[in-house]
Short mmCIF file of N, CA and C in Angstrom, two decimals:
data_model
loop_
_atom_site.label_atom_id
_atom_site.label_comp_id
_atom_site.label_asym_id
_atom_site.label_seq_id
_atom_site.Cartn_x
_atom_site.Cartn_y
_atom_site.Cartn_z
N UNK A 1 -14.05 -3.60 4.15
CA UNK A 1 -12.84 -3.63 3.33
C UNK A 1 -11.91 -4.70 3.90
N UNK A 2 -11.70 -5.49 3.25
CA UNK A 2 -10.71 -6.62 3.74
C UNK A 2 -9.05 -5.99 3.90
N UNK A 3 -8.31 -6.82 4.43
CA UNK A 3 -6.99 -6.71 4.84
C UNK A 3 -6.15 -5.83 3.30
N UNK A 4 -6.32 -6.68 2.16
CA UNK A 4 -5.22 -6.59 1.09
C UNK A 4 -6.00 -5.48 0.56
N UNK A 5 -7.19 -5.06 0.36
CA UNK A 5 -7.54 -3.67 -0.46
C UNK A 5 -7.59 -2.57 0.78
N UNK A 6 -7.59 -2.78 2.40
CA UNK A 6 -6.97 -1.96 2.74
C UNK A 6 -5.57 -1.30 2.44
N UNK A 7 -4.83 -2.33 2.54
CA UNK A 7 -3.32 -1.89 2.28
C UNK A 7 -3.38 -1.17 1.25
N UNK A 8 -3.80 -1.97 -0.07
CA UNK A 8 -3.84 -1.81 -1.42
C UNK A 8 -3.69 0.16 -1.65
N UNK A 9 -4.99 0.56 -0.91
CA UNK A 9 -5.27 1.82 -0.44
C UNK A 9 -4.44 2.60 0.60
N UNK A 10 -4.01 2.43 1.12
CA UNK A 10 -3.06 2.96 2.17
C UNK A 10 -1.93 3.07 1.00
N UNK A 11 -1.08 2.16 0.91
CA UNK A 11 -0.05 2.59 0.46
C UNK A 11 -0.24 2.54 -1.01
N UNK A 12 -1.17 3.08 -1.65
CA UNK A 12 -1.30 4.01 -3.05
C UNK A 12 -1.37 5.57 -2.70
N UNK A 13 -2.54 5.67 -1.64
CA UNK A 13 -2.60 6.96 -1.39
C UNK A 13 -1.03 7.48 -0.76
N UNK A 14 -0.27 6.52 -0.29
CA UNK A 14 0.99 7.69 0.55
C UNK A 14 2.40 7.63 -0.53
N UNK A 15 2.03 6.88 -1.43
CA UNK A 15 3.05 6.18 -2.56
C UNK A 15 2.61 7.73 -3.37
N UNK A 16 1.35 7.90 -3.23
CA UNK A 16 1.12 9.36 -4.35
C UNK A 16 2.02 9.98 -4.02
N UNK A 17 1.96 10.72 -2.49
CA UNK A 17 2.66 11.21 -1.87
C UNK A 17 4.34 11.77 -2.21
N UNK A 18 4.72 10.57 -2.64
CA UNK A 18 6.12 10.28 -3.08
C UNK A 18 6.81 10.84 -4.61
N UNK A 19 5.19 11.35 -5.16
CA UNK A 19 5.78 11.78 -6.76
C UNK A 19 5.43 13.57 -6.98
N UNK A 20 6.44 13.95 -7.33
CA UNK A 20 6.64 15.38 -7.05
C UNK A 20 5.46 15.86 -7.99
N UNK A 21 5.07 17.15 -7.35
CA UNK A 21 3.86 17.97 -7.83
C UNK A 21 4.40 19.37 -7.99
N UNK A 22 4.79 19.60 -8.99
CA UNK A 22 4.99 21.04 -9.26
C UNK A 22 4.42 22.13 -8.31
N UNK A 23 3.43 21.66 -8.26
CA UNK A 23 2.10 22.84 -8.36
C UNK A 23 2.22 22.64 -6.22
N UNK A 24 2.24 21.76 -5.67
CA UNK A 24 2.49 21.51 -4.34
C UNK A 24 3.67 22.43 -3.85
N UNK A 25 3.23 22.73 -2.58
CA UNK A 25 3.84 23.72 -1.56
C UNK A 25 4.78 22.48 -0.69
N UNK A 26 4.66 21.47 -0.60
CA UNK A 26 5.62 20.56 0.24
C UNK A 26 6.04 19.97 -0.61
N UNK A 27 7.64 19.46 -0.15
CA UNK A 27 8.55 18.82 -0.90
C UNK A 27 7.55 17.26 -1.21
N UNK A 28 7.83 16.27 -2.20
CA UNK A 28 7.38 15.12 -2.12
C UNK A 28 7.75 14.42 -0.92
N UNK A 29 7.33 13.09 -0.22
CA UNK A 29 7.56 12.55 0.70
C UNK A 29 8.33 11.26 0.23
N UNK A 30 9.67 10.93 0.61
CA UNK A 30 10.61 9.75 0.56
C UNK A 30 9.52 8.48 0.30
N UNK A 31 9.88 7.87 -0.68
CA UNK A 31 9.18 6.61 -0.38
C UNK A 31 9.15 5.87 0.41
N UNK A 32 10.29 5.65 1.14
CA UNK A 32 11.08 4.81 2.61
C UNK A 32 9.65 5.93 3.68
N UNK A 33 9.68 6.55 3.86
CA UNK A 33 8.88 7.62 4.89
C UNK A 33 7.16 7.19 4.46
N UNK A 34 7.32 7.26 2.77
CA UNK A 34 5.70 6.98 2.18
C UNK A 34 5.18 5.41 3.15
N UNK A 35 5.70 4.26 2.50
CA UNK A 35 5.94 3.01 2.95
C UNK A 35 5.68 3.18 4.80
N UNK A 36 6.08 3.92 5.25
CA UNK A 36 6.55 3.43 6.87
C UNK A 36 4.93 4.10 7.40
N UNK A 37 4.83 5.13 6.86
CA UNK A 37 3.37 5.92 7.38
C UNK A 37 1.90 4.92 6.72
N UNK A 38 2.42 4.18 5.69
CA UNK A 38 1.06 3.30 5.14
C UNK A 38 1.33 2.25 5.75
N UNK A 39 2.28 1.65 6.60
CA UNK A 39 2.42 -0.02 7.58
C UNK A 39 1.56 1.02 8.90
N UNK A 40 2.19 2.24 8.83
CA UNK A 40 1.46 2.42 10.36
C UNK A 40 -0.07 2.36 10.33
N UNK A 41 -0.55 3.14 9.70
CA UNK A 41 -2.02 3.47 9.27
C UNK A 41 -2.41 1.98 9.25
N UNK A 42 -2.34 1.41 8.46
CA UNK A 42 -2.59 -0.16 7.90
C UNK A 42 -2.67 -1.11 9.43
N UNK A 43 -1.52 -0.97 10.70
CA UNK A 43 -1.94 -1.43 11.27
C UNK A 43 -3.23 -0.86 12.42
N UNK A 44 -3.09 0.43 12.36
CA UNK A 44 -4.10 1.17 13.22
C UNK A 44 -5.38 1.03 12.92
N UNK A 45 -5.90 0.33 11.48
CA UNK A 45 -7.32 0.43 11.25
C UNK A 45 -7.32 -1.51 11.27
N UNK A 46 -6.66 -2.05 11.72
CA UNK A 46 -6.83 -3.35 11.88
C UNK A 46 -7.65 -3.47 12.63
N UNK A 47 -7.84 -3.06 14.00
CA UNK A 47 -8.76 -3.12 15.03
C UNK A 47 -8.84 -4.25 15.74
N UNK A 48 -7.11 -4.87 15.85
CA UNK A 48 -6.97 -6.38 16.76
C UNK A 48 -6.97 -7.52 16.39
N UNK A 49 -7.71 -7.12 14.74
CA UNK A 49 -7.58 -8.46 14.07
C UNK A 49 -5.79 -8.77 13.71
N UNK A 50 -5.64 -9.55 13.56
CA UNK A 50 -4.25 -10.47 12.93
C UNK A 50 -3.79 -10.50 11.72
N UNK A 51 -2.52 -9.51 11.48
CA UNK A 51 -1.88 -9.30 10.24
C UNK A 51 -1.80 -10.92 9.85
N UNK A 52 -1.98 -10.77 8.50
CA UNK A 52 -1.12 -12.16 8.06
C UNK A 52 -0.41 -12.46 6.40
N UNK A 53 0.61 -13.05 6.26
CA UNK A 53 1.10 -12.60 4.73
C UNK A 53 1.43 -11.14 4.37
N UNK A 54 1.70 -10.48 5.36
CA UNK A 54 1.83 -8.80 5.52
C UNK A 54 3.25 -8.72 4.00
N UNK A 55 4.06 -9.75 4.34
CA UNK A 55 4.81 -9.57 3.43
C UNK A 55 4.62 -9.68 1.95
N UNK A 56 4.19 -10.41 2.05
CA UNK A 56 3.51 -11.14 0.31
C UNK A 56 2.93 -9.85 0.24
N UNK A 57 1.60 -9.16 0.50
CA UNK A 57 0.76 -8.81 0.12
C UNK A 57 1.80 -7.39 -0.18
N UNK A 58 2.55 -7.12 0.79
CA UNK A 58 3.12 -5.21 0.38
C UNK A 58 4.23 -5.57 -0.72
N UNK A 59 4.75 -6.62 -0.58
CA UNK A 59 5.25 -7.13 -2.20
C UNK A 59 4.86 -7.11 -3.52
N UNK A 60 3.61 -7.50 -3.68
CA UNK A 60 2.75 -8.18 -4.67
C UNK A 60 2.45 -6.28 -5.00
N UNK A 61 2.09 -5.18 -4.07
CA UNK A 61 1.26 -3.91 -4.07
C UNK A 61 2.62 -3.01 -4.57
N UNK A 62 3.80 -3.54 -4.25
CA UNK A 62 4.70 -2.66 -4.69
C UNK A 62 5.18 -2.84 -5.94
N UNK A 63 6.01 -4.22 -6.34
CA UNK A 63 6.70 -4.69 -7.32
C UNK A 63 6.19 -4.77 -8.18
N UNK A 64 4.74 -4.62 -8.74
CA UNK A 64 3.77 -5.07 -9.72
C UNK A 64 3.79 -3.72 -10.37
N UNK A 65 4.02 -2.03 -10.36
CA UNK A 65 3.72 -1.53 -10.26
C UNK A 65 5.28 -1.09 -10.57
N UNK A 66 5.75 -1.00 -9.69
CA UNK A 66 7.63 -1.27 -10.38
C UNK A 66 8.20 -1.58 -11.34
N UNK A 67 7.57 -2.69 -11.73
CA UNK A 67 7.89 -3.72 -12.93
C UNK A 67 7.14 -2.97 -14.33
N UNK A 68 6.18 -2.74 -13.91
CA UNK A 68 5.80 -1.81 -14.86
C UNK A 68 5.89 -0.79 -15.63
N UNK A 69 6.49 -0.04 -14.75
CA UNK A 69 6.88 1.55 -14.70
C UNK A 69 8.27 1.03 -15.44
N UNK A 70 9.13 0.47 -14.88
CA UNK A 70 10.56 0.06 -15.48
C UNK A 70 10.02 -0.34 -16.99
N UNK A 71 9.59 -1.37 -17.13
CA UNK A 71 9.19 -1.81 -18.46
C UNK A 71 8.86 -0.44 -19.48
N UNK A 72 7.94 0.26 -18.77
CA UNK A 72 7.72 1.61 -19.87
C UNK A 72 8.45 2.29 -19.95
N UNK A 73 9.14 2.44 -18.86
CA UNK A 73 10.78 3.29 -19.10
C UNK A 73 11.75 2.91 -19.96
N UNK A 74 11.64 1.59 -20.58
CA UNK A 74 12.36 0.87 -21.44
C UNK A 74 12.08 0.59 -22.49
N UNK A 75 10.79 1.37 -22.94
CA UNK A 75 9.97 1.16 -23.74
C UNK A 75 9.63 -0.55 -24.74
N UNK A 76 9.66 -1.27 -23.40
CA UNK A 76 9.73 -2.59 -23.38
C UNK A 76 10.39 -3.87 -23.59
N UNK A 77 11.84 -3.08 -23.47
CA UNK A 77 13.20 -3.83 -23.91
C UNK A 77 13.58 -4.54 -22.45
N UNK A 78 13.03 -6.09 -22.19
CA UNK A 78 13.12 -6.54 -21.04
C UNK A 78 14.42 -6.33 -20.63
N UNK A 79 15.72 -6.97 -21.63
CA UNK A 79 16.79 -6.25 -21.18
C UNK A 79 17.52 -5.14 -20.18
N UNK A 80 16.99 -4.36 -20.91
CA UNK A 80 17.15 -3.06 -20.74
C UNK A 80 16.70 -2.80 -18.88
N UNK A 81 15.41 -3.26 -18.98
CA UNK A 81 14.72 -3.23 -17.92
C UNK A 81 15.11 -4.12 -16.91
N UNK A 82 15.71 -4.97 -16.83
CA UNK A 82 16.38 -6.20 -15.82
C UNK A 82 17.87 -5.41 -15.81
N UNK A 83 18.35 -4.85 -16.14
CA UNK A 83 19.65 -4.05 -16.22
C UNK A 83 19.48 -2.74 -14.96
N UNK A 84 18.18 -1.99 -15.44
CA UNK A 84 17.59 -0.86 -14.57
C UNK A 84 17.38 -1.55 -13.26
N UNK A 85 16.90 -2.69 -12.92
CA UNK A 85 16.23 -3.09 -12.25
C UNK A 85 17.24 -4.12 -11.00
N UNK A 86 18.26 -4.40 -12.14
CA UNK A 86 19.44 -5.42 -11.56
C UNK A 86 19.02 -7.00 -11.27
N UNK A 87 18.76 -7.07 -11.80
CA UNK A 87 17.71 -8.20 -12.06
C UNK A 87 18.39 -9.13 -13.36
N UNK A 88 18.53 -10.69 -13.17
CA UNK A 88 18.58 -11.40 -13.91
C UNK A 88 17.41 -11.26 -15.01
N UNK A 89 17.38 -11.48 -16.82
CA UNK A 89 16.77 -11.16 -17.75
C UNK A 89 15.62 -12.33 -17.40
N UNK A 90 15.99 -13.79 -16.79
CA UNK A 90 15.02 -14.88 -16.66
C UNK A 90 13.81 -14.65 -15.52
N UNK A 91 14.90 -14.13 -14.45
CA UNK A 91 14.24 -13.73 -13.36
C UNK A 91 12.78 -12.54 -13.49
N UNK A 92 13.25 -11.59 -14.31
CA UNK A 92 11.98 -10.43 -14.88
C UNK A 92 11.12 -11.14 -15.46
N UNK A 93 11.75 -12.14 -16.11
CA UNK A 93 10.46 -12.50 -17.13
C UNK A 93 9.55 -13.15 -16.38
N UNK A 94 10.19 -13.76 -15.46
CA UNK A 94 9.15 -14.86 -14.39
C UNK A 94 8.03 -13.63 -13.39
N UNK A 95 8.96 -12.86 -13.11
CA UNK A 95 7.94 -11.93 -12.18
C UNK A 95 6.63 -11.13 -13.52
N UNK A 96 7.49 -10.71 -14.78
CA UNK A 96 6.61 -10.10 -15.54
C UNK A 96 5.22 -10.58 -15.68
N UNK A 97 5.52 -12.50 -15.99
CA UNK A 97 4.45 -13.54 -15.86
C UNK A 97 3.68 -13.96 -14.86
N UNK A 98 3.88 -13.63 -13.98
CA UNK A 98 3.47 -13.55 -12.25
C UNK A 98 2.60 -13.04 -12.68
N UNK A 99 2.72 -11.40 -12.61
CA UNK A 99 2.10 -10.47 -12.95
C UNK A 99 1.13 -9.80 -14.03
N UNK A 100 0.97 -10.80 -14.77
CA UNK A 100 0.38 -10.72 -15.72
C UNK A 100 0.99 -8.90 -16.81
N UNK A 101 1.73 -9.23 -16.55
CA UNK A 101 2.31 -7.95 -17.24
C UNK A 101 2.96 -8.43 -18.55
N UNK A 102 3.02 -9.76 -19.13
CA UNK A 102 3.09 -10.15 -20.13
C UNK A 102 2.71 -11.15 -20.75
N UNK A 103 2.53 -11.99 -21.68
CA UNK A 103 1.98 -12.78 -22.09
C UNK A 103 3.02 -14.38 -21.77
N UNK A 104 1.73 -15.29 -21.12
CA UNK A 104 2.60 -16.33 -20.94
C UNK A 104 2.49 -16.90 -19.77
N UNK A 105 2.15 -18.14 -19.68
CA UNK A 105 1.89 -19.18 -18.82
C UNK A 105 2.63 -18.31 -17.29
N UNK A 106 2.23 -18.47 -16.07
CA UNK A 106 2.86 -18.21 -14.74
C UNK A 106 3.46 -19.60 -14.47
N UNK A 107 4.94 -19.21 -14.14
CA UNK A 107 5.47 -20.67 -13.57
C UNK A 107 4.47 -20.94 -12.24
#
């Protein structure tokens, strides 16, 4: 498993973590707490090799996924969603396009 689908995995599985379960006997876990326990893990199965782009990559695993969720919460009123988000309306659109989360050339 390479570096970025480790992470990828780490912090999905502790990000679950973070969304309340009715049916669960423990409170959900803070995302700030989710996040800090998937950098730890993430570096413990490195095994000496050399983080690199650590930032990009927990960026790219978070915000993509963010952007999303906001967007459906807005039921796709970018507006709306750069408002939620605090975010300039140009600025969303550029990450939306990053992300392939909408249609349209990536700057």
């Amino acid at each position: 498993m390479n570096e970025r689908d480790l992470l990828s995995s780490e912090l999905s599985s502790r990000l679950a973590g973070t969304l309340a379960d009715p049916a669960a006997s423990a409170p959900p876990q803070p995302l700030r707490e989710a996040v800090e326990s998937a950098m730890r893990r993430y570096f413990e199965h490195l095994d000496g090799s050399q983080a690199t782009d650590l930032y990009a990559m927990v960026m790219a695993e978070v915000e993509a996924p963010l952007l999303a969720c906001v967007l459906e919460h807005t039921d796709g009123n970018q507006t709306r969603a750069a408002d939620v988000l605090g975010l300039n309306r140009g600025t969303l659109r550029k990450k939306l396009k990053i992300y392939g989360l909408i249609e349209g050339d990536a700057p």
